[in-house]
């Protein structure tokens, strides 16, 4: 999925390679910059830290050991960048070492365009999923600290993680989008005996079916047309650690059969290899499929399901643990106030009531984004409901019980009609008023989703935020 706010950096000494990657990615992401000399990196980082870095691993002519890239990887991870290793000289030890040091993926040149885009999308999604842990003061490296909430439902999830983590059993994590399934998987890994090993996440739905075996199991040089060098698969790269198979419900049935064979035999055979290789990984999987569909043989193979779901952890949606919402709101508001250096503000009683009643279809991820918006756009002495930019069923019930001039009973509580437009000769037809009407209509059409609204209007998210502040929306 395109993200017009993402900041991507390509660091590669080959100008042609960097340019090719930039041309591919700039159609999907907000800013795609290139550097050809690692010496330029400190000055670049001083101006701002990118979300994802595509990092070449060899810069000196004749070197193929990847040592230069590993040193740069350490510096970039210290800046909290997501790093994708990009090199023409891939081998299993280098891939494993890069992943152990925090790289989120390893891609060989020349790359498959769909594969590279999928890797960047996955890196951005993973970075967003890790944000709660990064923002949690004093616990940036503890994924379990990000599983906030003291409701009975969350206490049950944490107890399951504590019990299951040390066992080594395969675990399947179920839950809607945005509930924090990857955070649960990371917490399981950190509580296991493999905690010092690699945690490697793979978006199974994003793997092209044509390269599925190569991506997961690896290949040998010359085994097919574009196989320029040996390549480690994800199973080999995660050796000694945990392999997180995300969105496993999106796998085609044919791919499910290949995965089943590997799990049954505990070995993989790279494409072009003469003999299989033993695998040493713990499998944690996740899906947002409801369990009716998951147990439908037309959707998911029962024999594979039984291999994966030795233990099942169901992560509750936010609407089922509304008692956790006040604490989550305060946590994220405090964190973003620190991040954006904004003054601390209280949450109005009307806004809190509205937010607790909101159904949160995007779950904790949506709540986090709403808090970021409120910190950036809020102008009053306390946070009001409209600062959070949400619309939904809760707005009608709160608006009905609140006075017309009550704090928070504003645009977020009363979705704008799409057909609203100046109709009388005396109406305001200035460019500013027309711009405001267009933004308001697009917000309503996108149900308050800032990214969708920005795409509809043809502007970046940053530009949209500025216009929202300008018009007081």
JSON list of C-alpha atoms in Angstrom, two decimals, residues 338-435:
[
{"chain": "A", "resi": 338, "resn": "UNK", "atom": "CA", "xyz": [7.36, 14.60, 24.04]},
{"chain": "A", "resi": 339, "resn": "UNK", "atom": "CA", "xyz": [8.12, 13.63, 20.46]},
{"chain": "A", "resi": 340, "resn": "UNK", "atom": "CA", "xyz": [6.75, 16.85, 18.94]},
{"chain": "A", "resi": 341, "resn": "UNK", "atom": "CA", "xyz": [7.78, 19.02, 21.92]},
{"chain": "A", "resi": 342, "resn": "UNK", "atom": "CA", "xyz": [4.21, 20.17, 22.58]},
{"chain": "A", "resi": 343, "resn": "UNK", "atom": "CA", "xyz": [2.89, 21.28, 25.99]},
{"chain": "A", "resi": 344, "resn": "UNK", "atom": "CA", "xyz": [1.12, 18.73, 28.15]},
{"chain": "A", "resi": 345, "resn": "UNK", "atom": "CA", "xyz": [-2.67, 19.07, 27.99]},
{"chain": "A", "resi": 346, "resn": "UNK", "atom": "CA", "xyz": [-5.57, 17.38, 29.70]},
{"chain": "A", "resi": 347, "resn": "UNK", "atom": "CA", "xyz": [-8.30, 15.48, 27.86]},
{"chain": "A", "resi": 348, "resn": "UNK", "atom": "CA", "xyz": [-11.73, 17.06, 28.15]},
{"chain": "A", "resi": 349, "resn": "UNK", "atom": "CA", "xyz": [-14.43, 14.96, 29.84]},
{"chain": "A", "resi": 350, "resn": "UNK", "atom": "CA", "xyz": [-16.65, 15.10, 26.74]},
{"chain": "A", "resi": 351, "resn": "UNK", "atom": "CA", "xyz": [-13.77, 13.99, 24.51]},
{"chain": "A", "resi": 352, "resn": "UNK", "atom": "CA", "xyz": [-12.90, 11.11, 26.82]},
{"chain": "A", "resi": 353, "resn": "UNK", "atom": "CA", "xyz": [-16.51, 9.90, 26.88]},
{"chain": "A", "resi": 354, "resn": "UNK", "atom": "CA", "xyz": [-16.68, 10.08, 23.09]},
{"chain": "A", "resi": 355, "resn": "UNK", "atom": "CA", "xyz": [-13.37, 8.25, 22.61]},
{"chain": "A", "resi": 356, "resn": "UNK", "atom": "CA", "xyz": [-14.28, 5.48, 25.05]},
{"chain": "A", "resi": 357, "resn": "UNK", "atom": "CA", "xyz": [-17.61, 4.98, 23.23]},
{"chain": "A", "resi": 358, "resn": "UNK", "atom": "CA", "xyz": [-15.96, 4.98, 19.79]},
{"chain": "A", "resi": 359, "resn": "UNK", "atom": "CA", "xyz": [-15.92, 1.47, 18.19]},
{"chain": "A", "resi": 360, "resn": "UNK", "atom": "CA", "xyz": [-12.29, 1.79, 17.00]},
{"chain": "A", "resi": 361, "resn": "UNK", "atom": "CA", "xyz": [-12.49, -0.39, 13.87]},
{"chain": "A", "resi": 362, "resn": "UNK", "atom": "CA", "xyz": [-8.74, 0.16, 13.42]},
{"chain": "A", "resi": 363, "resn": "UNK", "atom": "CA", "xyz": [-8.06, -0.86, 17.04]},
{"chain": "A", "resi": 364, "resn": "UNK", "atom": "CA", "xyz": [-4.92, 0.33, 18.88]},
{"chain": "A", "resi": 365, "resn": "UNK", "atom": "CA", "xyz": [-3.21, 1.36, 15.65]},
{"chain": "A", "resi": 366, "resn": "UNK", "atom": "CA", "xyz": [-6.07, 3.75, 14.86]},
{"chain": "A", "resi": 367, "resn": "UNK", "atom": "CA", "xyz": [-6.08, 5.11, 18.41]},
{"chain": "A", "resi": 368, "resn": "UNK", "atom": "CA", "xyz": [-2.36, 5.81, 18.17]},
{"chain": "A", "resi": 369, "resn": "UNK", "atom": "CA", "xyz": [-2.76, 7.70, 14.88]},
{"chain": "A", "resi": 370, "resn": "UNK", "atom": "CA", "xyz": [-5.68, 9.68, 16.34]},
{"chain": "A", "resi": 371, "resn": "UNK", "atom": "CA", "xyz": [-3.55, 10.72, 19.31]},
{"chain": "A", "resi": 372, "resn": "UNK", "atom": "CA", "xyz": [-0.74, 11.85, 17.02]},
{"chain": "A", "resi": 373, "resn": "UNK", "atom": "CA", "xyz": [-3.22, 13.96, 15.06]},
{"chain": "A", "resi": 374, "resn": "UNK", "atom": "CA", "xyz": [-4.62, 15.50, 18.23]},
{"chain": "A", "resi": 375, "resn": "UNK", "atom": "CA", "xyz": [-1.18, 16.49, 19.49]},
{"chain": "A", "resi": 376, "resn": "UNK", "atom": "CA", "xyz": [-0.27, 18.06, 16.15]},
{"chain": "A", "resi": 377, "resn": "UNK", "atom": "CA", "xyz": [-3.54, 19.89, 15.46]},
{"chain": "A", "resi": 378, "resn": "UNK", "atom": "CA", "xyz": [-5.03, 20.59, 18.89]},
{"chain": "A", "resi": 379, "resn": "UNK", "atom": "CA", "xyz": [-5.11, 24.31, 19.69]},
{"chain": "A", "resi": 380, "resn": "UNK", "atom": "CA", "xyz": [-7.20, 24.60, 22.89]},
{"chain": "A", "resi": 381, "resn": "UNK", "atom": "CA", "xyz": [-6.02, 24.33, 26.47]},
{"chain": "A", "resi": 382, "resn": "UNK", "atom": "CA", "xyz": [-7.33, 20.76, 26.55]},
{"chain": "A", "resi": 383, "resn": "UNK", "atom": "CA", "xyz": [-7.90, 18.07, 23.92]},
{"chain": "A", "resi": 384, "resn": "UNK", "atom": "CA", "xyz": [-11.37, 18.14, 22.34]},
{"chain": "A", "resi": 385, "resn": "UNK", "atom": "CA", "xyz": [-13.12, 15.36, 20.46]},
{"chain": "A", "resi": 386, "resn": "UNK", "atom": "CA", "xyz": [-12.66, 17.01, 17.06]},
{"chain": "A", "resi": 387, "resn": "UNK", "atom": "CA", "xyz": [-8.87, 17.11, 17.60]},
{"chain": "A", "resi": 388, "resn": "UNK", "atom": "CA", "xyz": [-8.84, 13.33, 17.04]},
{"chain": "A", "resi": 389, "resn": "UNK", "atom": "CA", "xyz": [-10.45, 13.45, 13.58]},
{"chain": "A", "resi": 390, "resn": "UNK", "atom": "CA", "xyz": [-12.77, 10.48, 14.06]},
{"chain": "A", "resi": 391, "resn": "UNK", "atom": "CA", "xyz": [-16.28, 9.76, 12.86]},
{"chain": "A", "resi": 392, "resn": "UNK", "atom": "CA", "xyz": [-18.44, 6.77, 13.62]},
{"chain": "A", "resi": 393, "resn": "UNK", "atom": "CA", "xyz": [-21.49, 5.40, 15.43]},
{"chain": "A", "resi": 394, "resn": "UNK", "atom": "CA", "xyz": [-20.30, 6.71, 18.80]},
{"chain": "A", "resi": 395, "resn": "UNK", "atom": "CA", "xyz": [-20.52, 10.29, 17.58]},
{"chain": "A", "resi": 396, "resn": "UNK", "atom": "CA", "xyz": [-24.29, 10.19, 17.24]},
{"chain": "A", "resi": 397, "resn": "UNK", "atom": "CA", "xyz": [-24.92, 8.96, 20.78]},
{"chain": "A", "resi": 398, "resn": "UNK", "atom": "CA", "xyz": [-22.48, 11.41, 22.36]},
{"chain": "A", "resi": 399, "resn": "UNK", "atom": "CA", "xyz": [-23.69, 14.31, 20.25]},
{"chain": "A", "resi": 400, "resn": "UNK", "atom": "CA", "xyz": [-27.32, 13.56, 21.15]},
{"chain": "A", "resi": 401, "resn": "UNK", "atom": "CA", "xyz": [-26.57, 13.74, 24.87]},
{"chain": "A", "resi": 402, "resn": "UNK", "atom": "CA", "xyz": [-24.28, 16.81, 24.72]},
{"chain": "A", "resi": 403, "resn": "UNK", "atom": "CA", "xyz": [-25.34, 20.46, 24.47]},
{"chain": "A", "resi": 404, "resn": "UNK", "atom": "CA", "xyz": [-24.84, 22.05, 21.08]},
{"chain": "A", "resi": 405, "resn": "UNK", "atom": "CA", "xyz": [-21.97, 24.16, 22.39]},
{"chain": "A", "resi": 406, "resn": "UNK", "atom": "CA", "xyz": [-20.38, 21.42, 24.52]},
{"chain": "A", "resi": 407, "resn": "UNK", "atom": "CA", "xyz": [-16.63, 20.89, 24.16]},
{"chain": "A", "resi": 408, "resn": "UNK", "atom": "CA", "xyz": [-15.94, 18.29, 21.49]},
{"chain": "A", "resi": 409, "resn": "UNK", "atom": "CA", "xyz": [-19.42, 18.50, 19.93]},
{"chain": "A", "resi": 410, "resn": "UNK", "atom": "CA", "xyz": [-18.04, 19.73, 16.62]},
{"chain": "A", "resi": 411, "resn": "UNK", "atom": "CA", "xyz": [-17.12, 18.47, 13.19]},
{"chain": "A", "resi": 412, "resn": "UNK", "atom": "CA", "xyz": [-15.95, 15.04, 14.37]},
{"chain": "A", "resi": 413, "resn": "UNK", "atom": "CA", "xyz": [-19.37, 14.42, 15.94]},
{"chain": "A", "resi": 414, "resn": "UNK", "atom": "CA", "xyz": [-21.34, 15.55, 12.92]},
{"chain": "A", "resi": 415, "resn": "UNK", "atom": "CA", "xyz": [-20.03, 14.10, 9.64]},
{"chain": "A", "resi": 416, "resn": "UNK", "atom": "CA", "xyz": [-20.16, 16.58, 6.77]},
{"chain": "A", "resi": 417, "resn": "UNK", "atom": "CA", "xyz": [-22.60, 15.88, 3.96]},
{"chain": "A", "resi": 418, "resn": "UNK", "atom": "CA", "xyz": [-20.86, 15.16, 0.69]},
{"chain": "A", "resi": 419, "resn": "UNK", "atom": "CA", "xyz": [-23.36, 17.28, -1.20]},
{"chain": "A", "resi": 420, "resn": "UNK", "atom": "CA", "xyz": [-22.71, 20.30, 1.01]},
{"chain": "A", "resi": 421, "resn": "UNK", "atom": "CA", "xyz": [-21.67, 23.22, -1.21]},
{"chain": "A", "resi": 422, "resn": "UNK", "atom": "CA", "xyz": [-22.38, 26.94, -1.52]},
{"chain": "A", "resi": 423, "resn": "UNK", "atom": "CA", "xyz": [-25.77, 27.27, -3.21]},
{"chain": "A", "resi": 424, "resn": "UNK", "atom": "CA", "xyz": [-26.87, 30.84, -2.77]},
{"chain": "A", "resi": 425, "resn": "UNK", "atom": "CA", "xyz": [-25.46, 33.91, -4.43]},
{"chain": "A", "resi": 426, "resn": "UNK", "atom": "CA", "xyz": [-24.52, 35.36, -1.06]},
{"chain": "A", "resi": 427, "resn": "UNK", "atom": "CA", "xyz": [-22.58, 32.26, 0.08]},
{"chain": "A", "resi": 428, "resn": "UNK", "atom": "CA", "xyz": [-18.81, 32.47, 0.55]},
{"chain": "A", "resi": 429, "resn": "UNK", "atom": "CA", "xyz": [-17.18, 31.51, -2.75]},
{"chain": "A", "resi": 430, "resn": "UNK", "atom": "CA", "xyz": [-13.62, 32.51, -1.90]},
{"chain": "A", "resi": 431, "resn": "UNK", "atom": "CA", "xyz": [-10.84, 30.06, -2.77]},
{"chain": "A", "resi": 432, "resn": "UNK", "atom": "CA", "xyz": [-10.16, 29.56, 0.93]},
{"chain": "A", "resi": 433, "resn": "UNK", "atom": "CA", "xyz": [-13.80, 28.64, 1.62]},
{"chain": "A", "resi": 434, "resn": "UNK", "atom": "CA", "xyz": [-13.94, 26.30, -1.37]},
{"chain": "A", "resi": 435, "resn": "UNK", "atom": "CA", "xyz": [-10.72, 24.62, -0.26]}
]
